[in-house]
Amino acid sequence: MAHQHIRPTMALIVVAGGASQRMGGTDKALLQVDGKSYLQHVISEAAPHCVETVIVGPRRDLDPGNAVNWTVEDPPGSGPLAGLAAGFAALRSQATHCAVLSCDAPFAGRALPRLLAHLISLREKRKPCDAVLAQDGAGYPQPLIAVYDRPAADYALKRLRADNRIENSPLRLLRQSLRTATLEISDLESLDVDTTADRDTLERLLHSQNMETQRTQKAGQ
């Protein structure tokens, strides 16, 4: 169903599971860059565009900077699709769309307005689309940097649950149940930190962006 007569609004689900095996059991949500944890960056970048925020994962002893609702997949550790389903189930607002982000992509929230605008544009052009996934520089779609039409995603998750295909299942099952499009975003926005090398790359990209911003500001003075 297109939301032609309703102002589009977004809820936010942040998937913030536990320790990363590829980083020696480190809780990536608590890693720091530019003076804040990854989770705090995700919230601060994304929440201004969203009417509510749900974090899926163990509750951390930190202030994310915004009012949030915490939840966890049932049973805990039953995979990313189960986590996403728990996030949708915990939503309280009447948002027409749902943004989904991972806590290990600290700056992905910057892309949300463009992802939502692209989804709305496709629907206004009567091109069937239930979700827009970010595409990284290598051409891979990112289901955890995406904006979903909420009724379509709710229905797809309901069908998957009815078929007992939620627990310990890959996210691609949800994508295969929806009509999706992609939108390329910047390297900084799309980078999810899975390894220490990724962490170094994130800091390098952020430094380069900050330097470019400073040059632009000086040129405009």
XYZ file of N, CA and C in Angstrom:
663
model
N 0.836 -1.190 0.000
C 0.000 0.000 0.000
C 0.873 1.243 0.000
N 0.674 2.139 -0.927
C 1.439 3.383 -0.958
C 0.863 4.358 0.041
N 1.733 5.149 0.628
C 1.313 6.118 1.633
C 1.174 7.493 0.970
N 0.255 7.617 0.004
C 0.171 8.820 -0.789
C -0.415 9.988 -0.015
N -1.284 9.728 0.956
C -1.979 10.795 1.661
C -1.554 10.885 3.129
N -0.493 10.188 3.479
C -0.006 10.187 4.846
C 1.442 10.662 4.830
N 1.767 11.585 5.708
C 3.147 12.054 5.769
C 4.059 10.894 6.184
N 5.058 10.574 5.370
C 5.937 9.451 5.710
C 6.702 9.729 7.003
N 6.735 8.746 7.867
C 7.514 8.821 9.100
C 8.298 7.522 9.260
N 9.400 7.622 9.969
C 10.251 6.449 10.173
C 10.398 6.120 11.646
N 10.314 4.852 11.954
C 10.814 4.317 13.218
C 12.230 3.807 12.963
N 12.991 3.629 14.007
C 14.373 3.165 13.879
C 14.582 1.910 14.706
N 15.126 0.883 14.059
C 15.562 -0.327 14.754
C 17.072 -0.441 14.585
N 17.782 -0.523 15.712
C 19.225 -0.715 15.690
C 19.532 -2.134 16.171
N 20.139 -2.917 15.313
C 20.519 -4.279 15.672
C 21.886 -4.219 16.341
N 21.907 -4.528 17.615
C 23.131 -4.369 18.414
C 23.353 -5.621 19.246
N 23.697 -6.702 18.573
C 23.917 -7.972 19.257
C 25.150 -7.944 20.130
N 25.582 -9.067 20.517
C 26.674 -9.160 21.487
C 28.057 -9.098 20.870
N 28.960 -9.914 21.404
C 30.378 -9.841 21.050
C 30.631 -10.318 19.622
N 31.691 -9.757 19.028
C 32.117 -10.127 17.681
C 33.262 -11.133 17.755
N 33.062 -12.297 17.147
C 34.112 -13.320 17.176
C 35.349 -12.865 16.410
N 35.124 -12.111 15.315
C 36.255 -11.695 14.482
C 37.061 -10.560 15.110
N 36.553 -9.999 16.213
C 37.313 -8.974 16.920
C 37.607 -9.407 18.351
N 37.768 -10.724 18.527
C 38.182 -11.253 19.816
C 37.149 -11.121 20.909
N 35.865 -11.121 20.546
C 34.810 -11.033 21.545
C 34.477 -9.622 21.969
N 34.982 -8.632 21.259
C 34.720 -7.232 21.590
C 33.267 -6.881 21.331
N 32.662 -6.108 22.216
C 31.320 -5.583 21.997
C 31.446 -4.366 21.087
N 31.109 -4.531 19.816
C 31.341 -3.465 18.844
C 30.494 -2.228 19.131
N 29.365 -2.402 19.786
C 28.524 -1.249 20.103
C 29.255 -0.246 20.981
N 30.221 -0.730 21.770
C 30.918 0.128 22.720
C 32.274 0.625 22.215
N 32.682 0.197 21.027
C 33.913 0.730 20.451
C 33.777 2.232 20.249
N 34.885 2.931 20.343
C 34.866 4.393 20.285
C 35.476 4.902 18.978
N 34.879 5.970 18.454
C 35.471 6.723 17.362
C 35.019 8.168 17.503
N 35.941 9.077 17.338
C 35.621 10.507 17.403
C 34.905 10.877 18.705
N 35.317 10.233 19.807
C 34.826 10.618 21.122
C 33.508 10.013 21.564
N 32.911 9.142 20.733
C 31.649 8.502 21.115
C 31.680 7.027 20.713
N 30.841 6.239 21.376
C 30.750 4.830 21.001
C 30.049 4.699 19.656
N 30.260 3.552 19.011
C 29.591 3.303 17.733
C 28.075 3.416 17.895
N 27.552 2.838 18.979
C 26.106 2.879 19.189
C 25.613 4.307 19.349
N 26.357 5.121 20.073
C 25.961 6.521 20.234
C 25.986 7.270 18.905
N 26.962 6.959 18.057
C 27.001 7.578 16.728
C 25.773 7.184 15.909
N 25.445 5.892 15.920
C 24.275 5.432 15.160
C 23.028 6.186 15.589
N 22.823 6.284 16.899
C 21.625 6.945 17.416
C 21.633 8.433 17.075
N 22.761 9.106 17.296
C 22.801 10.551 17.082
C 22.638 10.911 15.613
N 23.129 10.053 14.709
C 22.985 10.322 13.279
C 21.579 10.022 12.779
N 20.953 8.977 13.327
C 19.689 8.499 12.776
C 18.448 9.017 13.482
N 18.513 9.138 14.805
C 17.304 9.450 15.578
C 16.616 10.751 15.179
N 17.341 11.802 14.765
C 16.630 13.025 14.361
C 15.672 12.832 13.197
N 15.848 11.748 12.447
C 14.976 11.487 11.299
C 13.850 10.513 11.644
N 13.785 10.080 12.908
C 12.874 8.993 13.270
C 12.007 9.375 14.474
N 10.828 8.780 14.544
C 9.885 9.131 15.596
C 10.041 8.252 16.833
N 10.744 7.147 16.709
C 11.046 6.306 17.871
C 12.259 5.453 17.551
N 12.890 4.938 18.599
C 14.087 4.118 18.439
C 13.987 2.865 19.295
N 14.226 1.716 18.669
C 14.303 0.433 19.364
C 15.696 -0.135 19.150
N 16.346 -0.536 20.226
C 17.650 -1.186 20.142
C 17.467 -2.659 20.477
N 17.907 -3.527 19.577
C 17.805 -4.971 19.776
C 19.157 -5.484 20.246
N 19.211 -5.956 21.476
C 20.466 -6.461 22.011
C 20.510 -6.273 23.506
N 21.563 -6.766 24.133
C 21.691 -6.611 25.589
C 21.789 -5.137 25.963
N 21.130 -4.759 27.033
C 21.139 -3.366 27.473
C 22.546 -2.983 27.935
N 23.047 -1.887 27.372
C 24.365 -1.401 27.747
C 24.235 -0.307 28.794
N 25.283 -0.194 29.591
C 25.318 0.839 30.622
C 25.909 2.107 30.014
N 25.134 2.724 29.121
C 25.571 3.966 28.507
C 24.331 4.747 28.099
N 24.513 6.051 27.977
C 23.421 6.916 27.562
C 23.496 7.101 26.061
N 22.566 6.533 25.284
C 22.638 6.691 23.834
C 22.301 8.099 23.364
N 21.893 8.973 24.271
C 21.635 10.357 23.899
C 20.199 10.635 23.501
N 19.383 9.616 23.410
C 17.971 9.763 23.048
C 17.162 8.712 23.807
N 15.878 8.966 23.932
C 15.004 7.972 24.548
C 14.903 6.759 23.624
N 15.153 5.588 24.168
C 15.117 4.372 23.365
C 14.348 3.289 24.112
N 13.895 2.310 23.366
C 13.257 1.126 23.909
C 14.173 -0.050 23.585
N 14.528 -0.827 24.600
C 15.424 -1.968 24.414
C 14.610 -3.250 24.305
N 15.063 -4.161 23.472
C 14.439 -5.472 23.381
C 15.511 -6.476 22.973
N 15.154 -7.748 22.931
C 16.103 -8.792 22.535
C 15.323 -9.899 21.840
N 15.985 -10.580 20.916
C 15.326 -11.669 20.207
C 15.019 -12.811 21.169
N 13.991 -13.575 20.840
C 13.549 -14.685 21.685
C 13.563 -15.967 20.854
N 14.429 -16.931 21.232
C 15.390 -16.886 22.332
C 16.610 -16.056 21.964
N 17.332 -15.537 22.980
C 18.541 -14.760 22.702
C 19.545 -15.573 21.887
N 20.187 -14.907 20.940
C 21.180 -15.583 20.126
C 20.624 -16.363 18.968
N 19.348 -16.112 18.617
C 18.711 -16.894 17.552
C 18.836 -16.250 16.183
N 19.797 -15.331 16.040
C 20.134 -14.862 14.713
C 19.610 -13.488 14.355
N 20.140 -12.924 13.255
C 19.793 -11.552 12.872
C 18.341 -11.376 12.432
N 17.768 -12.367 11.774
C 16.372 -12.229 11.363
C 15.463 -12.223 12.588
N 15.770 -13.050 13.563
C 14.993 -13.055 14.810
C 15.146 -11.723 15.532
N 16.341 -11.161 15.495
C 16.547 -9.853 16.105
C 15.737 -8.776 15.423
N 15.722 -8.805 14.103
C 14.945 -7.821 13.355
C 13.455 -7.979 13.652
N 12.984 -9.211 13.718
C 11.583 -9.459 14.032
C 11.234 -8.941 15.418
N 12.140 -9.122 16.378
C 11.907 -8.601 17.732
C 11.839 -7.087 17.723
N 12.672 -6.462 16.905
C 12.639 -5.003 16.799
C 11.317 -4.506 16.255
N 10.821 -5.130 15.203
C 9.528 -4.733 14.639
C 8.413 -4.941 15.664
N 8.477 -6.048 16.411
C 7.434 -6.337 17.396
C 7.420 -5.323 18.526
N 8.575 -4.688 18.787
C 8.673 -3.743 19.908
C 8.279 -2.319 19.529
N 8.020 -2.055 18.259
C 7.666 -0.697 17.840
C 6.336 -0.284 18.450
N 6.257 0.983 18.855
C 5.050 1.492 19.505
C 4.371 2.589 18.701
N 5.099 3.227 17.812
C 4.542 4.346 17.055
C 3.730 3.834 15.866
N 3.131 4.782 15.151
C 2.395 4.453 13.929
C 3.222 4.822 12.697
N 4.527 4.783 12.801
C 5.397 5.147 11.686
C 5.073 4.328 10.447
N 5.112 4.998 9.311
C 4.791 4.323 8.049
C 5.953 3.498 7.523
N 7.166 3.842 7.931
C 8.358 3.158 7.457
C 9.253 2.813 8.650
N 10.178 1.905 8.398
C 11.107 1.525 9.461
C 12.521 1.506 8.907
N 13.378 2.291 9.523
C 14.800 2.261 9.202
C 15.459 1.190 10.051
N 16.348 0.430 9.442
C 17.072 -0.620 10.143
C 18.564 -0.380 9.968
N 19.287 -0.333 11.075
C 20.726 -0.114 11.057
C 21.413 -1.105 11.987
N 22.662 -1.357 11.703
C 23.490 -2.169 12.584
C 24.382 -1.256 13.412
N 24.654 -1.652 14.641
C 25.464 -0.813 15.519
C 26.917 -0.742 15.073
N 27.348 -1.627 14.162
C 28.752 -1.594 13.747
C 28.969 -0.769 12.476
N 27.947 -0.008 12.060
C 28.084 0.943 10.955
C 27.759 2.326 11.516
N 28.706 2.959 12.202
C 28.413 4.139 13.019
C 27.800 5.313 12.277
N 28.132 5.461 10.986
C 27.690 6.658 10.275
C 26.638 6.365 9.200
N 26.046 5.184 9.271
C 25.033 4.810 8.289
C 23.769 5.663 8.399
N 23.496 6.197 9.588
C 22.284 6.990 9.775
C 22.214 8.209 8.886
N 23.371 8.681 8.424
C 23.382 9.840 7.540
C 22.660 9.567 6.221
N 22.584 8.312 5.831
C 21.987 7.958 4.549
C 20.473 7.772 4.618
N 19.901 7.741 5.814
C 18.480 7.407 5.934
C 17.552 8.337 5.160
N 17.729 9.668 5.224
C 16.809 10.525 4.451
C 16.823 10.213 2.959
N 17.991 9.877 2.413
C 18.076 9.567 0.983
C 17.430 8.220 0.678
N 17.628 7.256 1.562
C 16.997 5.948 1.352
C 15.476 6.058 1.383
N 14.953 6.817 2.356
C 13.505 7.007 2.442
C 12.988 7.750 1.221
N 13.685 8.808 0.817
C 13.242 9.585 -0.338
C 13.218 8.729 -1.601
N 14.209 7.845 -1.734
C 14.244 6.979 -2.920
C 13.075 6.000 -2.916
N 12.766 5.436 -1.751
C 11.633 4.519 -1.651
C 10.330 5.225 -1.995
N 10.139 6.416 -1.469
C 8.920 7.180 -1.750
C 8.844 7.537 -3.230
N 9.971 7.935 -3.803
C 10.002 8.294 -5.215
C 9.623 7.121 -6.104
N 10.148 5.946 -5.800
C 9.810 4.764 -6.592
C 8.315 4.473 -6.532
N 7.743 4.612 -5.356
C 6.312 4.334 -5.215
C 5.462 5.391 -5.918
N 5.912 6.640 -5.868
C 5.178 7.688 -6.566
C 5.216 7.479 -8.073
N 6.278 6.842 -8.559
C 6.385 6.513 -9.982
C 5.714 5.185 -10.302
N 5.016 4.632 -9.297
C 4.299 3.361 -9.427
C 5.228 2.209 -9.803
N 6.435 2.265 -9.227
C 7.367 1.157 -9.366
C 7.332 0.367 -8.064
N 6.842 -0.866 -8.101
C 6.665 -1.631 -6.858
C 7.956 -1.755 -6.069
N 7.915 -1.328 -4.825
C 9.103 -1.403 -3.974
C 8.665 -1.400 -2.516
N 9.169 -2.364 -1.752
C 8.856 -2.472 -0.331
C 10.010 -2.058 0.563
N 11.198 -1.934 -0.002
C 12.368 -1.570 0.802
C 13.471 -1.071 -0.109
N 14.241 -0.123 0.394
C 15.455 0.325 -0.287
C 16.641 0.005 0.611
N 17.563 -0.780 0.071
C 18.758 -1.181 0.799
C 19.935 -0.352 0.316
N 20.783 0.051 1.241
C 22.003 0.731 0.851
C 22.896 -0.223 0.068
N 23.606 0.340 -0.889
C 24.582 -0.437 -1.649
C 25.960 0.144 -1.377
N 26.896 -0.718 -0.993
C 28.241 -0.225 -0.695
C 29.036 -0.059 -1.987
N 30.273 0.434 -1.846
C 31.083 0.716 -3.017
C 31.429 -0.504 -3.842
N 31.364 -1.682 -3.232
C 31.639 -2.919 -3.957
C 30.402 -3.476 -4.644
N 29.265 -2.798 -4.472
C 28.041 -3.219 -5.139
C 27.161 -4.161 -4.353
N 27.475 -4.365 -3.073
C 26.694 -5.296 -2.263
C 25.556 -4.576 -1.540
N 24.328 -5.114 -1.593
C 23.220 -4.524 -0.833
C 23.368 -4.818 0.656
N 22.928 -3.868 1.476
C 23.092 -3.970 2.922
C 21.714 -3.985 3.603
N 21.187 -5.157 3.961
C 19.862 -5.219 4.585
C 19.803 -4.587 5.964
N 20.985 -4.339 6.574
C 21.020 -3.677 7.876
C 21.403 -2.201 7.750
N 21.335 -1.675 6.532
C 21.342 -0.231 6.292
C 20.239 -0.015 5.271
N 19.038 0.121 5.745
C 17.894 0.065 4.841
C 16.678 0.767 5.431
N 15.753 1.108 4.543
C 14.449 1.622 4.954
C 13.379 0.706 4.363
N 12.514 0.218 5.228
C 11.469 -0.727 4.844
C 10.096 -0.074 4.948
N 9.230 -0.385 4.003
C 7.824 -0.055 4.173
C 7.301 -0.921 5.318
N 6.783 -0.286 6.335
C 6.472 -1.040 7.548
C 5.372 -2.091 7.346
N 4.232 -1.761 6.724
C 3.227 -2.816 6.551
C 3.743 -3.997 5.737
N 4.537 -3.732 4.701
C 5.068 -4.821 3.880
C 6.019 -5.693 4.683
N 6.900 -5.065 5.464
C 7.843 -5.834 6.280
C 7.115 -6.608 7.372
N 6.132 -5.967 8.011
C 5.348 -6.659 9.044
C 4.692 -7.911 8.472
N 4.114 -7.768 7.288
C 3.417 -8.903 6.661
C 4.412 -10.012 6.310
N 5.569 -9.635 5.745
C 6.570 -10.637 5.378
C 7.074 -11.387 6.611
N 7.325 -10.653 7.702
C 7.780 -11.298 8.933
C 6.704 -12.212 9.518
N 5.450 -11.789 9.414
C 4.349 -12.623 9.894
C 4.291 -13.936 9.125
N 4.467 -13.861 7.800
C 4.447 -15.078 6.991
C 5.626 -15.987 7.327
N 6.800 -15.398 7.504
C 7.971 -16.205 7.845
C 7.809 -16.864 9.215
N 7.221 -16.130 10.156
C 6.996 -16.711 11.481
C 5.998 -17.864 11.404
N 4.968 -17.697 10.595
C 3.968 -18.758 10.442
C 4.592 -20.025 9.864
N 5.645 -19.849 9.066
C 6.339 -20.993 8.467
C 7.534 -21.452 9.312
N 7.649 -20.911 10.540
C 8.758 -21.264 11.438
C 10.117 -21.014 10.795
N 10.240 -19.848 10.156
C 11.480 -19.530 9.435
C 12.143 -18.261 9.983
N 11.885 -17.942 11.243
C 12.483 -16.760 11.848
C 13.750 -17.093 12.628
N 13.658 -18.054 13.520
C 14.803 -18.374 14.379
C 15.938 -18.991 13.575
N 17.168 -18.504 13.868
C 18.392 -19.030 13.254
C 18.333 -19.005 11.728
N 17.730 -17.965 11.199
C 17.590 -17.818 9.748
C 18.324 -16.577 9.270
N 18.790 -16.585 8.019
C 19.516 -15.421 7.486
C 18.563 -14.298 7.092
N 19.101 -13.084 7.066
C 18.303 -11.918 6.696
C 17.803 -11.986 5.258
N 18.487 -12.757 4.425
C 18.069 -12.790 3.022
C 16.650 -13.336 2.854
N 16.148 -14.085 3.831
C 14.768 -14.569 3.729
C 13.792 -13.412 3.705
N 14.059 -12.379 4.500
C 13.179 -11.210 4.487
C 13.300 -10.483 3.159
N 14.527 -10.309 2.707
C 14.710 -9.620 1.430
C 14.020 -10.361 0.292
N 14.102 -11.681 0.305
C 13.476 -12.471 -0.752
C 11.956 -12.404 -0.699
N 11.423 -11.992 0.455
C 9.973 -11.884 0.612
C 9.444 -10.518 0.204
N 10.341 -9.589 -0.132
C 9.952 -8.215 -0.424
C 10.452 -7.802 -1.806
N 9.828 -6.752 -2.326
C 10.304 -6.130 -3.562
C 11.275 -5.028 -3.153
N 12.553 -5.178 -3.528
C 13.574 -4.280 -3.031
C 14.286 -3.540 -4.155
N 14.858 -2.403 -3.789
C 15.741 -1.641 -4.655
C 16.970 -1.276 -3.847
N 17.993 -0.764 -4.519
C 19.209 -0.359 -3.821
C 19.551 1.093 -4.166
N 20.336 1.697 -3.286
C 20.826 3.053 -3.499
C 22.254 3.108 -2.977
N 23.183 3.515 -3.814
C 24.580 3.571 -3.393
C 24.795 4.716 -2.423
N 25.544 4.437 -1.357
C 25.878 5.459 -0.366
C 27.396 5.537 -0.245
N 27.881 6.486 0.539
C 29.322 6.711 0.622
C 30.020 5.588 1.388
N 31.341 5.527 1.195
C 32.132 4.498 1.891
C 32.037 4.656 3.400
N 32.058 5.892 3.894
C 31.972 6.111 5.333
C 30.617 5.666 5.866
N 29.551 5.963 5.143
C 28.210 5.588 5.585
C 28.013 4.077 5.562
N 28.588 3.416 4.571
C 28.305 1.986 4.381
C 29.251 1.066 5.134
N 30.340 1.595 5.674
C 31.337 0.729 6.303
C 30.827 0.159 7.616
N 30.745 -1.172 7.676
C 30.456 -1.838 8.945
C 31.743 -2.493 9.433
N 32.002 -2.330 10.703
C 33.279 -2.737 11.281
C 33.185 -4.173 11.770
N 33.835 -5.081 11.033
C 33.871 -6.490 11.420
C 35.239 -6.926 11.902
N 36.273 -6.176 11.524
C 37.647 -6.547 11.865
C 38.411 -5.313 12.323
N 39.597 -5.522 12.867
C 40.422 -4.384 13.267
C 40.847 -3.580 12.048
N 41.006 -4.235 10.900
C 41.338 -3.504 9.671
C 40.187 -2.581 9.280
N 38.954 -3.052 9.440
C 37.796 -2.198 9.164
C 37.787 -0.988 10.093
N 38.161 -1.220 11.334
C 38.191 -0.121 12.305
C 39.199 0.941 11.880
N 40.359 0.500 11.400
C 41.362 1.448 10.912
C 40.840 2.214 9.697
N 40.153 1.501 8.813
C 39.597 2.144 7.624
C 38.556 3.194 8.003
N 37.721 2.879 8.979
C 36.711 3.831 9.434
C 37.371 5.115 9.934
N 38.392 4.974 10.747
C 39.055 6.158 11.288
C 39.732 6.969 10.182
N 40.285 6.289 9.183
C 40.912 6.988 8.058
C 39.869 7.753 7.240
N 38.740 7.114 6.952
C 37.682 7.768 6.186
C 37.110 8.964 6.933
N 36.930 8.806 8.247
C 36.400 9.904 9.039
C 37.385 11.067 9.069
N 38.675 10.759 9.207
C 39.692 11.813 9.208
C 39.696 12.557 7.873
N 39.624 11.805 6.783
C 39.606 12.433 5.452
C 38.394 13.334 5.288
N 37.251 12.883 5.762
C 36.040 13.701 5.643
C 36.163 14.973 6.482
N 36.682 14.829 7.703
C 36.833 16.004 8.567
C 37.784 17.028 7.955
N 38.851 16.548 7.330
C 39.798 17.452 6.677
C 39.145 18.157 5.498
N 38.353 17.425 4.729
C 37.659 18.024 3.595
C 36.651 19.058 4.058
N 35.962 18.779 5.143
C 34.999 19.737 5.692
C 35.695 21.011 6.121
N 36.834 20.873 6.774
C 37.599 22.049 7.205
C 38.071 22.871 6.013
N 38.527 22.189 4.950
C 38.957 22.922 3.750
C 37.793 23.678 3.119
N 36.638 23.033 3.073
C 35.463 23.673 2.487
C 35.034 24.894 3.297
N 35.068 24.754 4.612
C 34.701 25.870 5.475
C 35.661 27.047 5.321
N 36.952 26.756 5.224
C 37.935 27.819 5.054
C 37.763 28.513 3.712
N 37.453 27.714 2.675
C 37.269 28.291 1.337
C 36.057 29.202 1.282
N 35.055 28.933 2.142
C 33.833 29.723 2.126
C 33.902 30.970 2.988
N 35.001 31.120 3.728
C 35.127 32.291 4.621
C 35.619 33.525 3.856
